[in-house]
XYZ file of C-alpha atoms in Angstrom:
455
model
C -16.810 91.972 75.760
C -19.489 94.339 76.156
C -22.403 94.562 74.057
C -22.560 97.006 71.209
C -25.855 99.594 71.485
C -27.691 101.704 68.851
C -29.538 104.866 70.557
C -32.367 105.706 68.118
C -33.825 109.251 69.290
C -37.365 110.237 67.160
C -40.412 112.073 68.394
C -41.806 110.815 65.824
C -43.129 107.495 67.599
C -44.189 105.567 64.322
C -40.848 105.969 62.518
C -38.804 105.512 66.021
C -40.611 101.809 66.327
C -40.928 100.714 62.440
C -36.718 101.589 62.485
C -36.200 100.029 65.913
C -38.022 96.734 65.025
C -35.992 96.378 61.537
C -32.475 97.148 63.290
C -33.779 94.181 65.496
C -34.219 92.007 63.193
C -30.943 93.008 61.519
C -29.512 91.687 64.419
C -28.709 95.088 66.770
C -29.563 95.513 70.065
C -31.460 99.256 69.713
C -32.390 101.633 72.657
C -35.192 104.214 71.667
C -35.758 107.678 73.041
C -38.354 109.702 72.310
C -36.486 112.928 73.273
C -32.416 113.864 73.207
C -32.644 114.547 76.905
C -32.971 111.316 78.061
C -30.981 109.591 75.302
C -27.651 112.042 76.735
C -28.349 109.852 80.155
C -26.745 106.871 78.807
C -24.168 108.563 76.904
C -20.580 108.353 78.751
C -16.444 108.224 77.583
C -17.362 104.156 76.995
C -19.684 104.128 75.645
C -19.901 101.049 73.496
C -22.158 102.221 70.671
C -23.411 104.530 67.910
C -26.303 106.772 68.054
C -28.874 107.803 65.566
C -30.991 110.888 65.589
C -33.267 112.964 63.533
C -32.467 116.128 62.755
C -35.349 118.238 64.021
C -37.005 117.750 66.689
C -38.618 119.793 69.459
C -36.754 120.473 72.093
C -33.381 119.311 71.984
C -32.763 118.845 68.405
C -30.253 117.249 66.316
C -27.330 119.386 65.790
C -27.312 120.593 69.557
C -27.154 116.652 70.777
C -24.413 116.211 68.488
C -22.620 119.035 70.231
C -23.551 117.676 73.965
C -22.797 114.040 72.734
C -19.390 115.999 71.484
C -18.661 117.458 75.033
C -18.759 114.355 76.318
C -16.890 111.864 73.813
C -15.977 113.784 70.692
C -15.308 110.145 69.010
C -19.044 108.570 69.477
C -20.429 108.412 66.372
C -23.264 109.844 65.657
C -25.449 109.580 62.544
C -28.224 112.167 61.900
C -31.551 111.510 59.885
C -32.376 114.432 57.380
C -35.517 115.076 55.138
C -35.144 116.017 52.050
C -34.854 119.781 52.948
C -31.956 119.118 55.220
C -29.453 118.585 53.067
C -27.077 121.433 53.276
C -27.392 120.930 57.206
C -26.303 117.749 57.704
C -23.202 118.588 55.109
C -23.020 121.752 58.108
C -22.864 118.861 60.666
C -20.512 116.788 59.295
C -18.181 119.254 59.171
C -18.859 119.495 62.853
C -18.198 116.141 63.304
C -20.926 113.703 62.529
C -20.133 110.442 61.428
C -22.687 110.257 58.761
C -26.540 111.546 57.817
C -29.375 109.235 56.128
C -31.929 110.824 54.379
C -35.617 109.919 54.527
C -36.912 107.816 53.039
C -34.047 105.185 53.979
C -33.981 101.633 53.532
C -32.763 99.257 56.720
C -30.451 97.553 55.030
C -28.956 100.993 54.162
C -28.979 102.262 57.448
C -27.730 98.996 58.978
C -24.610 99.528 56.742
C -24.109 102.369 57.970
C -24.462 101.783 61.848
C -22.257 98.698 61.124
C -19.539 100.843 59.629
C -19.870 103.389 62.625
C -19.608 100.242 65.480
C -16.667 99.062 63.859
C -15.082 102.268 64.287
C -16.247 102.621 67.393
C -14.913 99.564 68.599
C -11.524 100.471 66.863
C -11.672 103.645 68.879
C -12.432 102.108 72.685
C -9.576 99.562 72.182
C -6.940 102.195 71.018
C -7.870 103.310 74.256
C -7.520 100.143 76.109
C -4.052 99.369 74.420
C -2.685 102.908 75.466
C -3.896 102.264 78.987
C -2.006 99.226 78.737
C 0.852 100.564 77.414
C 1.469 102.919 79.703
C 0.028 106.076 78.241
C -2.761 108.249 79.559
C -5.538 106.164 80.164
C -9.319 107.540 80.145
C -9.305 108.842 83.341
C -6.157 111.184 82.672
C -7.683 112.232 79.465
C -10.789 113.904 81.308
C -8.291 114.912 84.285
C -5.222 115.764 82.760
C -2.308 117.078 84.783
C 0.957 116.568 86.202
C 0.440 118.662 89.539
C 0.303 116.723 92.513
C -3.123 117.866 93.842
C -4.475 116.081 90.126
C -2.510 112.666 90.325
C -3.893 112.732 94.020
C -7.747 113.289 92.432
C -7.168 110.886 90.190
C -6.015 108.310 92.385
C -8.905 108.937 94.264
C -11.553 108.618 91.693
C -9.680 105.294 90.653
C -10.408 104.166 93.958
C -14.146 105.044 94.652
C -15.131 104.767 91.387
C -15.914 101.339 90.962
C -17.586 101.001 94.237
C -21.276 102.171 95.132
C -20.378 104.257 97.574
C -22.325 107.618 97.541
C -20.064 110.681 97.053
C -19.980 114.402 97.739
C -17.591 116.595 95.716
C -16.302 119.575 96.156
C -15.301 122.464 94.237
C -14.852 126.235 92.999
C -17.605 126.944 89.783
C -15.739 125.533 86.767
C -13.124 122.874 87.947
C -15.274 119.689 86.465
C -16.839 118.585 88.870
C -19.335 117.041 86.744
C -16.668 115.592 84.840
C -15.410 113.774 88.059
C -19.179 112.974 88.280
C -19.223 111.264 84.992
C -16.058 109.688 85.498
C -17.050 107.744 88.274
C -20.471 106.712 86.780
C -18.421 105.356 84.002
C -15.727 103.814 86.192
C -18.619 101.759 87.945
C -20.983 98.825 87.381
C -23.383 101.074 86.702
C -21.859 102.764 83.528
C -24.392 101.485 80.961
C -27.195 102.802 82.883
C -28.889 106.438 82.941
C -26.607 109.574 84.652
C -29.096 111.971 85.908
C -27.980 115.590 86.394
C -30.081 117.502 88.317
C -29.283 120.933 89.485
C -30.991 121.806 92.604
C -30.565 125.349 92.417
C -32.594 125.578 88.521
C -35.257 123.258 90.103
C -38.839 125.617 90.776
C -39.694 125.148 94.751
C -43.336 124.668 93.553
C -42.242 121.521 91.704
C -39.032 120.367 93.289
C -40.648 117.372 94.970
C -42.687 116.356 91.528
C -39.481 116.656 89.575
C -37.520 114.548 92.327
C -40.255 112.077 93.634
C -42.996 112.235 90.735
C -46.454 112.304 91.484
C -49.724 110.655 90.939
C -52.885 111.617 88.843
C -54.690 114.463 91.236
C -51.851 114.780 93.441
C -52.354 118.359 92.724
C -53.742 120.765 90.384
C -52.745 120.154 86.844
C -51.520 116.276 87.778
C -53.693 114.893 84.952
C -51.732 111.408 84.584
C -48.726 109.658 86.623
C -45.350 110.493 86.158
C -41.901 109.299 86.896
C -39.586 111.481 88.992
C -36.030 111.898 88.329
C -35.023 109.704 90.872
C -37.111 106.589 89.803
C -35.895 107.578 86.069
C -32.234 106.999 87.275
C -32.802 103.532 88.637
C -29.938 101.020 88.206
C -27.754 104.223 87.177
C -26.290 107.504 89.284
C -27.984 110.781 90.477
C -25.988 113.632 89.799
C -27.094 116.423 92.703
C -25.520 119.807 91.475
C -25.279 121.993 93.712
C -26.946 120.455 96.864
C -26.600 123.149 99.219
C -29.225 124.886 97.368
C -31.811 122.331 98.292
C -34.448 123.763 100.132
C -34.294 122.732 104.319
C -38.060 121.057 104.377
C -36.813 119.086 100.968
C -33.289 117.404 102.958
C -35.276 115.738 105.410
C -36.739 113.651 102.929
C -33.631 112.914 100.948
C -32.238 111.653 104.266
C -34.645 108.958 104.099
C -33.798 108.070 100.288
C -30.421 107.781 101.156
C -31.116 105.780 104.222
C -33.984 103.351 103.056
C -33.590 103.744 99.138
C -36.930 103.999 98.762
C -39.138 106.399 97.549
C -43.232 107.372 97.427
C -44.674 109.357 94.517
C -46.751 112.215 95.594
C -50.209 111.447 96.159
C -49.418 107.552 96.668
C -49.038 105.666 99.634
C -47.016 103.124 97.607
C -43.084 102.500 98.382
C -41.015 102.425 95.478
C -37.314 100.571 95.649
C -34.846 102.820 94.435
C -31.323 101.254 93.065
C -29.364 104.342 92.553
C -25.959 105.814 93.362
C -25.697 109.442 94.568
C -23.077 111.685 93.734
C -23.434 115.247 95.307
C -21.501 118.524 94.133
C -21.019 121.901 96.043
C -19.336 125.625 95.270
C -18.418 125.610 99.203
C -17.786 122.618 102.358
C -20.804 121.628 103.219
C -19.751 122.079 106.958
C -20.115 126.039 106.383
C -23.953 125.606 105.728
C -24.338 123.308 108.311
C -22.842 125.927 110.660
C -25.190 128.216 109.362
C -28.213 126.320 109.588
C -28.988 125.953 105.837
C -27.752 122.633 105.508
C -28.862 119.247 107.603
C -25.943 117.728 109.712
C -27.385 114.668 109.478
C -27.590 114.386 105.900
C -23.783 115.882 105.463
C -22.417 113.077 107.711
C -25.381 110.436 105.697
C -23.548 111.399 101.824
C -20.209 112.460 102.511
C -19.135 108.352 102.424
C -16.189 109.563 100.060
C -15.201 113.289 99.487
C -13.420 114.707 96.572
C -11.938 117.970 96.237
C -11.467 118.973 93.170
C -8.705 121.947 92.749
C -8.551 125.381 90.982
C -6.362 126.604 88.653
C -4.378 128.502 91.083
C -3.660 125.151 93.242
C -2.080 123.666 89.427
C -0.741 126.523 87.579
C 1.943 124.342 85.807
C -0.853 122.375 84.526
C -2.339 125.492 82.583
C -0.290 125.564 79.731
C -0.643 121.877 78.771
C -4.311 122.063 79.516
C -4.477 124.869 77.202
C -3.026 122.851 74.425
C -5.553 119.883 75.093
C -8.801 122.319 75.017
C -7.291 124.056 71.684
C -6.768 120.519 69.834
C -10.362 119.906 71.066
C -11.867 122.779 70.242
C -9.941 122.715 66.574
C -12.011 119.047 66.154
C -15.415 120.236 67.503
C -15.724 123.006 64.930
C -13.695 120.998 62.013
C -10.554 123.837 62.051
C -7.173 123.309 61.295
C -4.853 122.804 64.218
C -3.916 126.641 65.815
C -0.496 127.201 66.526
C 0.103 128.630 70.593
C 3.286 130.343 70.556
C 5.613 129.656 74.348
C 4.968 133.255 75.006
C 1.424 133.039 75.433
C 1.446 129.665 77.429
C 3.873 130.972 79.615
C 1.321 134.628 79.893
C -1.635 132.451 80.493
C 0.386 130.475 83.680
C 0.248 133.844 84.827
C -3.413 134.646 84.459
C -6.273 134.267 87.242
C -8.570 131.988 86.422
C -12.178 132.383 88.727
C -13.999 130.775 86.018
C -11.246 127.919 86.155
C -10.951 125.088 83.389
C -14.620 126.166 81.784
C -13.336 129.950 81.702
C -10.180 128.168 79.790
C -12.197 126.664 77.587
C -14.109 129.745 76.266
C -10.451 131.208 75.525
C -9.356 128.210 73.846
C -12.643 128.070 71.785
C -12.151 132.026 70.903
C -8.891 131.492 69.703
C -10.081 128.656 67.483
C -12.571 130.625 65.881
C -10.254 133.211 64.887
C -11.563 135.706 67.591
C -7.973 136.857 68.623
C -9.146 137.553 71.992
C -7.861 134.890 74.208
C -4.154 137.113 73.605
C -5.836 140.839 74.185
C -7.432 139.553 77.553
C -3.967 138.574 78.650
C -2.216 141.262 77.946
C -4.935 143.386 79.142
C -5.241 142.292 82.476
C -4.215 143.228 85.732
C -0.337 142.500 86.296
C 0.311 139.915 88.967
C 2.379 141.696 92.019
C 5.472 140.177 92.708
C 8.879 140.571 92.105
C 10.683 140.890 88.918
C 12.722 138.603 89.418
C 9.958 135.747 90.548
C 7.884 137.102 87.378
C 10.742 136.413 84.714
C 11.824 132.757 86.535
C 8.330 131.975 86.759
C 7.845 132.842 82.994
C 11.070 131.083 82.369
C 10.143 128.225 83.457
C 6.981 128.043 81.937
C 8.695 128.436 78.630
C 11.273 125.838 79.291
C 8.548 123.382 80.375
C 6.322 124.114 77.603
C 9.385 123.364 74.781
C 9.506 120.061 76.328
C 6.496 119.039 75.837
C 5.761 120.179 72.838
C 9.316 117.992 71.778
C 7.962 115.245 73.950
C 11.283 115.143 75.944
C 13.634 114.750 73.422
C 16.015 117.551 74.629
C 18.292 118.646 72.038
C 15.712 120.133 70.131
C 14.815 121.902 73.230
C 17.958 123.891 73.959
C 18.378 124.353 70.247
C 15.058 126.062 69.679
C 15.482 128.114 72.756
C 19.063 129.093 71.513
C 21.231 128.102 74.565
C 23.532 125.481 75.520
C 22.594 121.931 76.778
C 24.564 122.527 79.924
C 22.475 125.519 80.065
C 19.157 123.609 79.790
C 19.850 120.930 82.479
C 21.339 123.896 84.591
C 18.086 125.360 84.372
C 15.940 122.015 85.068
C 17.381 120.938 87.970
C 16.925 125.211 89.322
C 13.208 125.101 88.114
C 12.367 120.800 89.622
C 11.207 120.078 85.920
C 11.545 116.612 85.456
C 11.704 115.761 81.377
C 9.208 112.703 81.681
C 6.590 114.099 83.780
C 6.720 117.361 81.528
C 6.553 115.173 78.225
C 4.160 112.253 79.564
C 0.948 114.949 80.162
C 1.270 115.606 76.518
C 1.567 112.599 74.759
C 1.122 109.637 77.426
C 5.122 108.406 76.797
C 8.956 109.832 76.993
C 11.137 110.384 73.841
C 14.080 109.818 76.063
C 16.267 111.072 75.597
């Protein structure tokens, strides 16, 4: 069984170690984090724990790292800290999906309560999870990567595959597929999962500082080095290092990444001092790496060095039967994140939004799922508004057919007389219409609710 954790994030670092030493002696095992950052690093889909945070704090503060914790796993609880003023916002963020606020000044024994309550949940949550997998129904790993294409049972039978190996990966794909959440997936799939995931994005990173950031440095390695730090590579020891968007790294910078991947080692600037470095690298890129080799932005050495395992990770144009479903998902997810009722998607726009380009891809999908939500209306107008698809009639009104038919079964989880009765036509009609159209009634119904009716 794996061990329960409490994150505890507080900048304030008196509070942070009085609360961390009496949840000790309570008997949990407690993580502290001075900052939300670096308490997100440890945060994955199984995660086996609850986390507490105060409410304000600089940087990151509370409410946003309950909405990134939320991205991630909207069922890890998450109890917020609130002075006395803060009230009325932590009612805000339960609403938005904490589990529960304590307000200063708290007891342990109250708080303790609390995170015991929120484990138990937890725990009630993970092996729901596990029993589904069991059973036969989507598992984690279809849950982040839904679909019924074949280009997404491929991916995911290829992340099942690397993921609980170390083998460094490079993935590919157009901006807004996931390929951070095939990142994460494999982190979590791995030995590794418990341990910090590091997302760095090499195109945000200054050129001044990209080797402090990466390497760290010591006091008087250069102007304004006052005292030692850790680099982002050394943070993420024992975990993975997310590298989004590595054909952005500058050319000087890749010959010294070659030897971190070779050696896994590293030295700090202004130290002579080798460092052992237990990491796994993941890579991410827009385009094949083999283009920027070709034109001399990108090492060939260090392309044949990371590519160990390659994922491609398809647009929504490679999976447009997938859109509709995946619609539905990032509606009933966006409906929990901002604590609104359920929105009903008629078959007419599912079958409209099959239709649709998609260059921003599942994150554009997203945004229209989240506007619709929130009672913007505009997911619809964009639609309708765009550009017609060329094509045939004919093609335009099977493929919308289709989409429709396909849609009904789902939503009746393949129970098929309700299916040709809602649609008003025969059932000779319906299977007529299946077997013209390839849709199969359990692979339709299992992407939307892991199991077959049936009948």
């Amino acid at each position: 069984m794996i061990e329960s954790r409490v994150l505890l994030v507080d900048d304030e670092e008196e509070l942070r170690h009085s609360s961390a030493q009496a949840l000790e002696l309570a008997g949990f095992r407690v993580d502290t984090f001075a900052s939300a950052e670096h308490a997100l690093e440890f945060i994955g889909f199984s995660f086996p724990g609850v986390v507490i945070s105060d409410i304000r704090m600089p940087g990151m503060d509370g409410m946003t790292f309950l909405q990134r914790i939320r991205e991630i796993d909207v069922e890890v609880p998450v109890i917020l800290v609130t002075g006395h003023g803060d009230v009325q916002l932590a009612v805000r963020a339960m609403r938005e999906g904490a589990y529960d606020f304590v307000e200063k000044p708290f007891t342990a024994q109250m708080l303790a309560g609390t995170i015991r309550r929120a484990l138990d949940w937890r725990a009630l949550v993970l092996e729901n999870r596990r029993l589904k997998a069991v059973a036969g129904k989507r598992d984690d790993i279809e849950q982040r990567l839904p679909g019924r294409s074949q280009v997404m049972v491929d991916l995911r039978y290829r992340v099942r595959a690397i993921g609980a190996s170390d083998a460094d990966t490079l993935i590919i794909g157009d901006t807004g597929v996931g390929k951070e959440v095939v990142a994460r997936t494999l982190h979590d799939l791995s030995g590794r999962a418990n341990n910090p995931f590091i997302a760095i994005n090499c195109a945000a990173l200054p050129e001044n500082l990209i080797e402090s950031e990466l390497f760290g440095h010591e006091p008087g390695a250069f102007p304004g080095a006052i005292r030692p730090r850790y680099g982002k590579f050394e943070h993420g020891r024992g975990g993975t290092i997310l590298l989004d968007e590595i054909g952005s790294m500058p050319i000087d910078l890749q010959a010294k990444f070659l030897r971190v991947l070779q050696e896994r080692v590293i030295t700090r600037l202004g130290s002579n001092e080798v460092v052992p470095l237990d990491v796994r690298f993941i890579a991410t890129n827009k385009v094949d790496l083999e283009q920027e080799v070709a034109a001399g932005r990108f090492r060939p050495d260090l392309l044949y060095r990371l590519n160990v395992a390659t994922l491609r990770v398809p647009p929504l144009t490679q999976r447009r039967a997938d859109i509709p479903l995946l619609f539905l998902q990032l509606v009933r997810e966006s409906a929990a994140r901002y604590g609104r009722d359920e929105v009903e998607v008629s078959q007419n726009l599912l079958a409209e939004m099959a239709e649709r380009n998609w260059p921003g891809n599942v994150r554009e999908l997203r945004n229209a799922a989240e506007r619709l939500v929130l009672g913007l209306d505009t997911a619809s107008n964009e639609i309708n508004s765009s550009e017609p698809n060329s094509g045939r009639l004919a093609d335009k009104v099977a493929a919308f057919e289709k989409g429709l038919i396909a849609n009904a079964i789902a939503t009746y989880g393949g129970a098929l007389k309700p299916v040709y009765e809602s649609l008003g036509i025969s059932r000779k009609t319906l299977y007529e219409k299946m077997q013209k159209f390839g849709l199969d009634k359990k692979l339709v119904a299992t992407d939307m609710s892991g199991e077959s009716d049936g009948r």
